[in-house]
XYZ file of C-alpha atoms in Angstrom:
160
model
C -16.501 -41.841 -37.073
C -16.023 -37.845 -36.863
C -17.301 -37.406 -33.257
C -14.743 -40.731 -32.586
C -11.691 -38.695 -33.834
C -13.077 -35.225 -32.061
C -13.138 -37.711 -28.915
C -10.232 -38.972 -28.786
C -8.423 -35.945 -29.548
C -10.028 -34.216 -26.420
C -9.841 -36.643 -24.235
C -5.924 -37.259 -25.433
C -6.362 -33.722 -24.490
C -7.582 -33.450 -21.145
C -5.124 -36.518 -20.048
C -2.537 -34.573 -21.536
C -2.955 -31.223 -19.512
C -3.872 -33.110 -16.771
C 0.485 -34.880 -16.688
C 1.352 -30.764 -17.292
C -0.025 -29.606 -14.270
C 1.208 -32.116 -11.838
C 4.468 -31.383 -12.597
C 3.558 -27.363 -12.693
C 1.990 -27.275 -9.843
C 5.257 -29.539 -8.235
C 7.631 -26.815 -10.391
C 5.465 -23.626 -8.942
C 5.982 -25.367 -5.169
C 10.012 -26.085 -5.615
C 10.139 -21.843 -7.184
C 8.443 -20.907 -3.944
C 10.979 -23.125 -1.392
C 13.599 -21.084 -3.807
C 12.612 -17.680 -3.299
C 12.204 -18.738 0.233
C 15.857 -19.190 0.498
C 17.178 -16.770 -1.448
C 14.842 -14.061 0.886
C 16.145 -15.507 3.728
C 19.584 -15.306 2.856
C 19.064 -12.039 1.214
C 16.964 -10.364 4.761
C 20.566 -11.940 6.533
C 23.285 -10.114 4.011
C 21.558 -7.250 4.596
C 21.631 -7.384 8.544
C 25.260 -7.790 8.554
C 25.884 -5.256 5.947
C 23.407 -2.439 6.894
C 22.658 0.083 9.962
C 20.312 -1.108 12.069
C 18.835 1.287 14.631
C 16.189 0.288 17.129
C 13.907 2.207 18.823
C 11.561 1.145 21.710
C 9.115 3.773 23.310
C 6.538 2.590 25.813
C 4.956 5.566 27.874
C 4.139 9.178 27.248
C 5.467 11.669 25.333
C 9.124 10.260 24.806
C 10.880 11.166 22.475
C 14.297 9.290 20.188
C 16.134 11.700 17.408
C 18.935 9.323 16.472
C 21.428 10.447 13.764
C 23.591 7.628 12.783
C 25.766 7.614 9.701
C 28.476 4.315 10.011
C 29.353 1.495 7.240
C 27.982 -0.497 9.944
C 25.693 -0.011 12.790
C 24.011 -1.843 15.479
C 21.736 0.945 17.534
C 19.189 -0.014 20.891
C 17.909 2.917 21.989
C 15.237 2.169 24.768
C 12.782 4.600 26.739
C 9.947 3.018 29.428
C 8.250 6.183 31.590
C 6.926 9.040 30.685
C 9.260 12.460 30.101
C 11.896 10.939 28.539
C 14.101 12.400 26.196
C 17.153 11.204 23.993
C 19.564 13.293 21.241
C 21.584 11.094 19.460
C 24.728 12.224 16.796
C 26.736 9.261 16.284
C 29.154 9.593 12.557
C 31.616 6.756 12.885
C 33.180 3.618 10.723
C 31.775 1.500 12.946
C 28.950 1.913 15.899
C 27.899 -0.445 18.600
C 26.074 1.698 21.460
C 23.175 1.272 23.575
C 21.085 3.512 25.080
C 18.419 2.373 27.978
C 16.516 4.783 30.177
C 13.822 3.670 32.750
C 11.408 6.603 34.998
C 9.851 9.801 33.996
C 11.904 13.276 32.409
C 15.296 11.430 31.925
C 18.095 13.108 29.081
C 21.023 11.610 27.157
C 22.876 13.548 24.678
C 25.447 11.472 23.170
C 27.458 13.553 19.941
C 30.470 12.180 18.426
C 30.345 14.140 14.840
C 33.905 11.041 13.466
C 35.865 8.627 14.940
C 37.956 5.977 12.893
C 37.050 2.585 13.718
C 34.753 1.738 16.294
C 32.536 3.371 18.709
C 31.095 1.198 21.309
C 29.025 2.083 24.761
C 26.498 1.714 26.884
C 24.218 4.224 28.308
C 22.071 2.961 31.396
C 19.773 5.452 33.059
C 17.155 4.023 35.885
C 15.045 6.457 37.650
C 13.835 9.899 37.183
C 15.031 13.625 36.756
C 18.483 12.639 35.192
C 20.553 13.824 32.211
C 24.197 12.435 30.799
C 25.720 13.820 27.706
C 28.323 12.831 26.495
C 30.383 14.820 23.289
C 33.265 14.067 21.263
C 35.230 10.727 21.776
C 38.457 9.083 21.955
C 40.137 5.998 23.671
C 39.202 6.583 27.030
C 35.642 6.496 25.961
C 35.921 3.122 23.624
C 33.454 0.566 25.293
C 32.766 2.585 28.066
C 29.494 2.347 29.941
C 28.024 4.567 31.981
C 24.821 3.326 34.728
C 22.776 6.204 36.165
C 20.403 5.422 38.325
C 18.589 7.374 41.260
C 16.762 11.031 41.285
C 17.893 14.611 40.005
C 21.135 12.976 38.643
C 23.540 14.730 36.301
C 26.381 13.438 35.298
C 28.900 15.738 31.997
C 31.391 13.472 29.837
C 33.549 15.295 28.032
C 36.177 13.449 24.953
C 38.577 15.721 23.241
């Protein structure tokens, strides 16, 4: 009789455990889905409200020194080729910049110590031994696009 009672309790414990495990699996799957949704939402919020600087370099001996100080920035720097150098220092409320160098021995220097409002500029170089030097910012340089192509050219932009 004791053996039957013990078997009965063991059997009901096993059946009870299996039914909880089934519910636990559903619960774990629901929690993982909820966590993934929250993580995607947090990632999207982070991207919207933080500075993003993307640098891509293809080639040899390329250098990019970027200092971006802003509450909201989206900066892209791309170098394709060899011996390209980029030196950027920007401080503004909002910065939307794009720098693209294709070729060899190219140089970009873009320095702006402080600008109220949004700074938006695009700099494109395609060729060899090209130089662009831009300093400062003002209403004229807002939304400026500098395109330089060819070989051995230099552009200086001074904004006050």
